[in-house]
Coordinates of N, CA, C and O in Angstrom, one line a residue:
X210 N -39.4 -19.0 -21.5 CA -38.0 -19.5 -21.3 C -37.3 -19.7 -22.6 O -37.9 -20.2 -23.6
X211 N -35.9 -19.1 -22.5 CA -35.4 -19.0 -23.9 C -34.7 -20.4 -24.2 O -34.7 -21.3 -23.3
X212 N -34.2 -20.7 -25.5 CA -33.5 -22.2 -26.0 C -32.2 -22.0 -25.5 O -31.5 -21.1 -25.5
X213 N -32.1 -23.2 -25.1 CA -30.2 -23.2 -24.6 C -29.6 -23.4 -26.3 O -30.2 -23.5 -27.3
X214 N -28.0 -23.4 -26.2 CA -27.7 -23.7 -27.5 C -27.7 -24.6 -28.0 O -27.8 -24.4 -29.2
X215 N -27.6 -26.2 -27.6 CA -28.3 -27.0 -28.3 C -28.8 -27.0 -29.1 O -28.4 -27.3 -30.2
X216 N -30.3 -26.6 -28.6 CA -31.1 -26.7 -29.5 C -31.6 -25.6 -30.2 O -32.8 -25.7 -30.5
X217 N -31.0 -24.5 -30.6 CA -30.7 -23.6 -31.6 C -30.0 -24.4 -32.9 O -30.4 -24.7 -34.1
X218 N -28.6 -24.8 -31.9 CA -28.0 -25.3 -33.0 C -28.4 -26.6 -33.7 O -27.8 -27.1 -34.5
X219 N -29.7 -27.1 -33.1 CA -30.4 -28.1 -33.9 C -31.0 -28.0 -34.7 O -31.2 -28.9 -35.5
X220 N -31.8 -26.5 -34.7 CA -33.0 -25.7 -34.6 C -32.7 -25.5 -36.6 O -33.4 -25.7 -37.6
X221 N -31.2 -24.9 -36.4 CA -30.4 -24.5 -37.0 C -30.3 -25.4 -38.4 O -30.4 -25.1 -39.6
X222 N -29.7 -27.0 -37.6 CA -29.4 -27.7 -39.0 C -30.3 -28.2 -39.4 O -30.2 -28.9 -40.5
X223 N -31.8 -28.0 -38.8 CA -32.7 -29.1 -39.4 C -33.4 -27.6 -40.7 O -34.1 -27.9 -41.7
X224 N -33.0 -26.3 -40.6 CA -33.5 -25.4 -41.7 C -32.6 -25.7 -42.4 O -33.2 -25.8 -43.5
X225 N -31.2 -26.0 -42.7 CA -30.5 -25.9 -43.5 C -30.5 -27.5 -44.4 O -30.4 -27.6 -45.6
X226 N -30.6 -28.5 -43.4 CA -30.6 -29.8 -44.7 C -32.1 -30.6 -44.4 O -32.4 -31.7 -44.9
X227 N -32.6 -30.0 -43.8 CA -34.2 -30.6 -43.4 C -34.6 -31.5 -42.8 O -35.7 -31.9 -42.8
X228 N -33.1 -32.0 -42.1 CA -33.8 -33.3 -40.8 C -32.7 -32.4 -39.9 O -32.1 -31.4 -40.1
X229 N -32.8 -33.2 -38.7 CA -32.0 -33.4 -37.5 C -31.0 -34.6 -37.1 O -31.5 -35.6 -36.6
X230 N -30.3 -34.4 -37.2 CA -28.9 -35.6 -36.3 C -29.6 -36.0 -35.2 O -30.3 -35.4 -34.4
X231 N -29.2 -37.1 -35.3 CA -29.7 -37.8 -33.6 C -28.9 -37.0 -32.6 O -27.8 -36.5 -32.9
X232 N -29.7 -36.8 -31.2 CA -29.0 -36.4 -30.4 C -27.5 -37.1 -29.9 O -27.7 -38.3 -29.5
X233 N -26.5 -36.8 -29.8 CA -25.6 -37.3 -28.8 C -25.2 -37.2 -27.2 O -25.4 -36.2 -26.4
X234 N -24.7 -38.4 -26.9 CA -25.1 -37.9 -25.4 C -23.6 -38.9 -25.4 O -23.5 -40.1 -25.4
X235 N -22.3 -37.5 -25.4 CA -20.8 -38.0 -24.9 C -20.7 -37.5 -23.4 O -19.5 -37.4 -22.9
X236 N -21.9 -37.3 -22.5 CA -21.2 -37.2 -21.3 C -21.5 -38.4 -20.4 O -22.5 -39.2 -20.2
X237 N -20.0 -38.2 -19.8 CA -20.0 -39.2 -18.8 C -19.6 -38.8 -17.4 O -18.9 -37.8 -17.1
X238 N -20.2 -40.0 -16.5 CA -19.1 -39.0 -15.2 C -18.0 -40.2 -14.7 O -18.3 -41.4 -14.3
X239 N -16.5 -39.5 -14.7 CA -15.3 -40.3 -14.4 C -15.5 -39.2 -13.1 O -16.1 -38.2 -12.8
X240 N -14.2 -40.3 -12.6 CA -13.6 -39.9 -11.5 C -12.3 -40.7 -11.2 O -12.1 -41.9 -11.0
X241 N -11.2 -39.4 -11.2 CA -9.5 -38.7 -11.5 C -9.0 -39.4 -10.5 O -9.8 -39.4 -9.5
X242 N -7.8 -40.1 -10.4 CA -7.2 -41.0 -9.7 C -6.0 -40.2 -10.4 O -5.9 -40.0 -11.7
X243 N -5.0 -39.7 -9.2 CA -3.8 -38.8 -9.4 C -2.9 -39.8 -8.5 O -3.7 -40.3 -7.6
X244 N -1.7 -40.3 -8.3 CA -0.9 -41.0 -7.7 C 0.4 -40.4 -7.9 O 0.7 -40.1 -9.0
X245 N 1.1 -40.3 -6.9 CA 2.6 -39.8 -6.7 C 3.4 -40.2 -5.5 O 2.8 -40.0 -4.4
X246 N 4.8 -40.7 -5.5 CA 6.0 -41.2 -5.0 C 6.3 -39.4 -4.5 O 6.7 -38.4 -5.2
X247 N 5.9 -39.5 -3.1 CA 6.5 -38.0 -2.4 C 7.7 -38.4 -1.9 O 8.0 -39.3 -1.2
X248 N 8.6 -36.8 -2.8 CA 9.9 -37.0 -2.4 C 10.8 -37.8 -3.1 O 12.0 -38.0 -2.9
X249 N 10.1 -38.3 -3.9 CA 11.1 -38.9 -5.2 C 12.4 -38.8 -5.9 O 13.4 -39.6 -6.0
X250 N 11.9 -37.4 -6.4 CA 13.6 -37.0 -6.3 C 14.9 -37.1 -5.4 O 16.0 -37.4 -5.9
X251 N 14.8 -36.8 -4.2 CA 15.3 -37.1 -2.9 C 15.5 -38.3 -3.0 O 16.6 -38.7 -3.3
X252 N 14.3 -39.4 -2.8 CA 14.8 -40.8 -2.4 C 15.9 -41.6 -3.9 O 16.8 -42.5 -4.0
X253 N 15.0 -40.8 -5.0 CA 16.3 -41.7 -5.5 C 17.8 -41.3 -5.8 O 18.6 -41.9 -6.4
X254 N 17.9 -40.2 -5.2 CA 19.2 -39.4 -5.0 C 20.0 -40.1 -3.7 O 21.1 -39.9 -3.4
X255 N 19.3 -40.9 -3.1 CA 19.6 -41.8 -1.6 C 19.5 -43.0 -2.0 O 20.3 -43.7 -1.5
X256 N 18.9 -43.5 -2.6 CA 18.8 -45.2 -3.1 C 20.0 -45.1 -4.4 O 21.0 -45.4 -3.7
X257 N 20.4 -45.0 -5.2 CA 21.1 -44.7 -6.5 C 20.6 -45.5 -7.6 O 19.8 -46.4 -7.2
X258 N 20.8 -45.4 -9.0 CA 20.1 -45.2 -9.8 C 19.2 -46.8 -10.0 O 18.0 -46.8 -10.3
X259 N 20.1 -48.5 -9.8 CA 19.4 -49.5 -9.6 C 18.5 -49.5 -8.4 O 17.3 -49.9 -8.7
X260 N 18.8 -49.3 -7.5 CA 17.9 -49.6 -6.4 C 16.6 -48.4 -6.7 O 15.5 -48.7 -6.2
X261 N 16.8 -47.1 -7.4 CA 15.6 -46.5 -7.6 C 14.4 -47.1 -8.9 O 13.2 -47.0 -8.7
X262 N 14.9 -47.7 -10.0 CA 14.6 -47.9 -11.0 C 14.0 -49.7 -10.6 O 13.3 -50.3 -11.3
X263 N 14.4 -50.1 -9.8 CA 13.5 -51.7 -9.3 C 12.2 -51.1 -8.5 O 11.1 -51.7 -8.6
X264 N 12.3 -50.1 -7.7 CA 12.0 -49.4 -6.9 C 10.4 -48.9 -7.5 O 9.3 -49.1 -7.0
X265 N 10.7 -48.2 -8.7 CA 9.4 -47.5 -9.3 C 8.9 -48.9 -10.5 O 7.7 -49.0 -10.8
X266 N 9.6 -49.6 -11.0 CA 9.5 -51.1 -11.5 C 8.2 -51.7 -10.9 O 7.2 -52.1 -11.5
X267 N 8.5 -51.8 -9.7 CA 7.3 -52.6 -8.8 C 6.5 -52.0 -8.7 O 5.4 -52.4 -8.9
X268 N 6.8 -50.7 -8.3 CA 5.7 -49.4 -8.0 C 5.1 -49.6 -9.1 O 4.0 -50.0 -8.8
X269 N 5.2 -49.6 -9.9 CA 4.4 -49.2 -11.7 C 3.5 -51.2 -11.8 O 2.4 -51.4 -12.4
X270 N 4.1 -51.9 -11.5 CA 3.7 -53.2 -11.2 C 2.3 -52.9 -10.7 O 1.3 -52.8 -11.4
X271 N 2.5 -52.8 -9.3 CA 1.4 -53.0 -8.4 C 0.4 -52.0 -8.7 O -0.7 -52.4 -8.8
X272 N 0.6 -50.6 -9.0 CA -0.2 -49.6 -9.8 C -1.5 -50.2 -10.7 O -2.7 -50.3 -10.6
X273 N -0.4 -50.8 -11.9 CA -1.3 -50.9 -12.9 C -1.9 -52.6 -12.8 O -2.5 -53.2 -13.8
X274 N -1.7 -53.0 -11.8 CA -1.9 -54.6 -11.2 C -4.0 -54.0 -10.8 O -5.0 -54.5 -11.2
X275 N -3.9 -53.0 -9.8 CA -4.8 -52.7 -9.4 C -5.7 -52.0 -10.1 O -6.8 -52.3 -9.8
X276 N -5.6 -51.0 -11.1 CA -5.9 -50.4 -12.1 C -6.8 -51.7 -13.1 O -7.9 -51.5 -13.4
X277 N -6.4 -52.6 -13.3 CA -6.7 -53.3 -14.1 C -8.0 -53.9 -12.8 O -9.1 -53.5 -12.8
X278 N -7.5 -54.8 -12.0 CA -8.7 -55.4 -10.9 C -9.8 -54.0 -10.2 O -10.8 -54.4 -9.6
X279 N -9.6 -53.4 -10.2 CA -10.4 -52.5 -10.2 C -11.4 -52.1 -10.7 O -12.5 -52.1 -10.2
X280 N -10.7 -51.6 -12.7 CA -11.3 -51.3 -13.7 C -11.3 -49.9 -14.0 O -12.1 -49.1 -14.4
X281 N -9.9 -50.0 -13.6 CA -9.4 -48.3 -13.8 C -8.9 -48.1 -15.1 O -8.2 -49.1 -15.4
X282 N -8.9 -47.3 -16.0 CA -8.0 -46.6 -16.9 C -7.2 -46.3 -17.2 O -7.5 -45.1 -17.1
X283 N -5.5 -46.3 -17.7 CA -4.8 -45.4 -16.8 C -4.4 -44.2 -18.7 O -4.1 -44.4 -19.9
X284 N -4.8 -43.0 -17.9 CA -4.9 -42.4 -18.9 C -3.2 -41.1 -19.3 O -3.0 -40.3 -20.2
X285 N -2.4 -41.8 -18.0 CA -1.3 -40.7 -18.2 C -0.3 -41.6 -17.4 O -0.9 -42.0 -16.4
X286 N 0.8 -42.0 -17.4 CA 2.1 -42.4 -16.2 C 2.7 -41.2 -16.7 O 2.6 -40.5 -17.7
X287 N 3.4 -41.1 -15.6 CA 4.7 -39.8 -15.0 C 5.6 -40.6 -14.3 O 5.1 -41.7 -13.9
X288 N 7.0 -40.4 -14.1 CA 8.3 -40.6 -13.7 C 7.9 -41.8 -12.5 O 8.2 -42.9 -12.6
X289 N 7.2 -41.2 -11.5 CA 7.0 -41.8 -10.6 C 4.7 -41.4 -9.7 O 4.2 -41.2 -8.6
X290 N 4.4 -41.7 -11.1 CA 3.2 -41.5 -10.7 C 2.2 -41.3 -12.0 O 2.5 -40.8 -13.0
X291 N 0.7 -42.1 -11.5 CA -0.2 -41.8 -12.7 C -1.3 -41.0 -12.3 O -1.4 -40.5 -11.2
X292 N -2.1 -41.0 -13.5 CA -3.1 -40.4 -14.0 C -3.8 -40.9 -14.3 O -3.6 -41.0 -15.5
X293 N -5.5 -41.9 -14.0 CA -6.4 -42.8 -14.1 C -7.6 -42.1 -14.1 O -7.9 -41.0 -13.6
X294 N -8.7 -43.0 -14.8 CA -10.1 -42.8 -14.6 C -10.7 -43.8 -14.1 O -10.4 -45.0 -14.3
X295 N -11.9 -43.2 -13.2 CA -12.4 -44.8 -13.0 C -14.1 -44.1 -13.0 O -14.4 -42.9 -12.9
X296 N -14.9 -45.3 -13.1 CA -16.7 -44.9 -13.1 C -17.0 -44.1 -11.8 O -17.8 -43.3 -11.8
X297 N -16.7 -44.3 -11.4 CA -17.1 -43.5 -10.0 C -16.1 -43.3 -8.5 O -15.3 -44.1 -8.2
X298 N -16.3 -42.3 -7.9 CA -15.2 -42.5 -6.6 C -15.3 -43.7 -5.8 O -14.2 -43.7 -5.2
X299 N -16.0 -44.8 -5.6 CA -15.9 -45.2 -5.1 C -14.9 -46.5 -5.5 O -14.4 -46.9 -4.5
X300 N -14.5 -47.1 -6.7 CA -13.9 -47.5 -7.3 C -12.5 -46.7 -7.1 O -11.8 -47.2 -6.3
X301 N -12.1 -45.7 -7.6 CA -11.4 -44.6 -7.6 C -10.2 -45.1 -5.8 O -9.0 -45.4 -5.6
X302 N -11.3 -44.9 -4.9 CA -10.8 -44.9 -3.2 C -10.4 -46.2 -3.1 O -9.2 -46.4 -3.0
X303 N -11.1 -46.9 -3.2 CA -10.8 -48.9 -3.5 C -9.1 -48.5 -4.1 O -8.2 -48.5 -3.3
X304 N -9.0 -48.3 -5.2 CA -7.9 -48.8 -5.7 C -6.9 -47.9 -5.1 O -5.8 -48.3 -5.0
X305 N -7.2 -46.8 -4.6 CA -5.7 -45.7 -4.1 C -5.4 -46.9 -2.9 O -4.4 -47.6 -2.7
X306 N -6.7 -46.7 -2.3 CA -6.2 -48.0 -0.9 C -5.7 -49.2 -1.0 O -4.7 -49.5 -0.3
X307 N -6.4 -50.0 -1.8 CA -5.5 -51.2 -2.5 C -3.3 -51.2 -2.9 O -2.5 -52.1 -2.7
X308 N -3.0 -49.5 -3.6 CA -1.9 -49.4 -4.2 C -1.4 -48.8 -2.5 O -0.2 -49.0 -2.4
X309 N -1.8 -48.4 -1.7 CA -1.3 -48.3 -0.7 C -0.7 -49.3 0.1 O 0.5 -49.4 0.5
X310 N -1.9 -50.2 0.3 CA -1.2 -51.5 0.9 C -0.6 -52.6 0.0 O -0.2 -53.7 0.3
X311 N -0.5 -52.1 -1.4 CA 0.6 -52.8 -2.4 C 1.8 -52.2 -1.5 O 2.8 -53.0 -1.4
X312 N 1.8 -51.6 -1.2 CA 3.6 -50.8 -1.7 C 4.0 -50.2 -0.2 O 4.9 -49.3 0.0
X313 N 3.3 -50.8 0.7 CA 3.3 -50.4 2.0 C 4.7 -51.3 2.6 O 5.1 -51.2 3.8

């Protein structure tokens, strides 16, 4: 069985300065919480520009209200929608459903 690269490239630095780096271990497993206002454009072309802007105000409220009770991340906002990490899906589902019945 041949070396993955890893451990070549460990193989590697321990000939060149005569030890080895501790291993690192940056992986993790997240799980992507994407949220979006469908039709946004539309609705705030129909609400006008105060009643849209109280509108995503709250929205972004209750978002990052649950984000935080959760223990979500939020790793990106957009106009009318984020971008989050959380430890696992099941956390992840909790909070989409929670911002649901926020904003219901």
């Amino acid at each position: 069985m041949g070396k993955n690269a890893d451990q070549i490239a460990s193989d590697i630095e321990t000939f060149v300065t005569g030890s080895a780096s501790a291993p690192r271990h940056d992986r993790v497993l997240a799980t992507v919480l994407f949220t979006d206002i469908v039709g946004s454009t539309a609705r705030a072309e129909e609400m006008g520009d105060q009643a849209w802007n109280d509108l995503i105000s709250f929205h972004d409220k209750i978002v990052r209200q649950e984000f935080a009770r959760i223990r979500g991340r939020e790793f990106k906002s957009f106009g009318d929608g984020f971008l989050a990490t959380f430890d696992g899906p099941a956390r992840a589902i909790q909070c989409a459903q929670a911002v649901c019945r926020g904003l219901a």
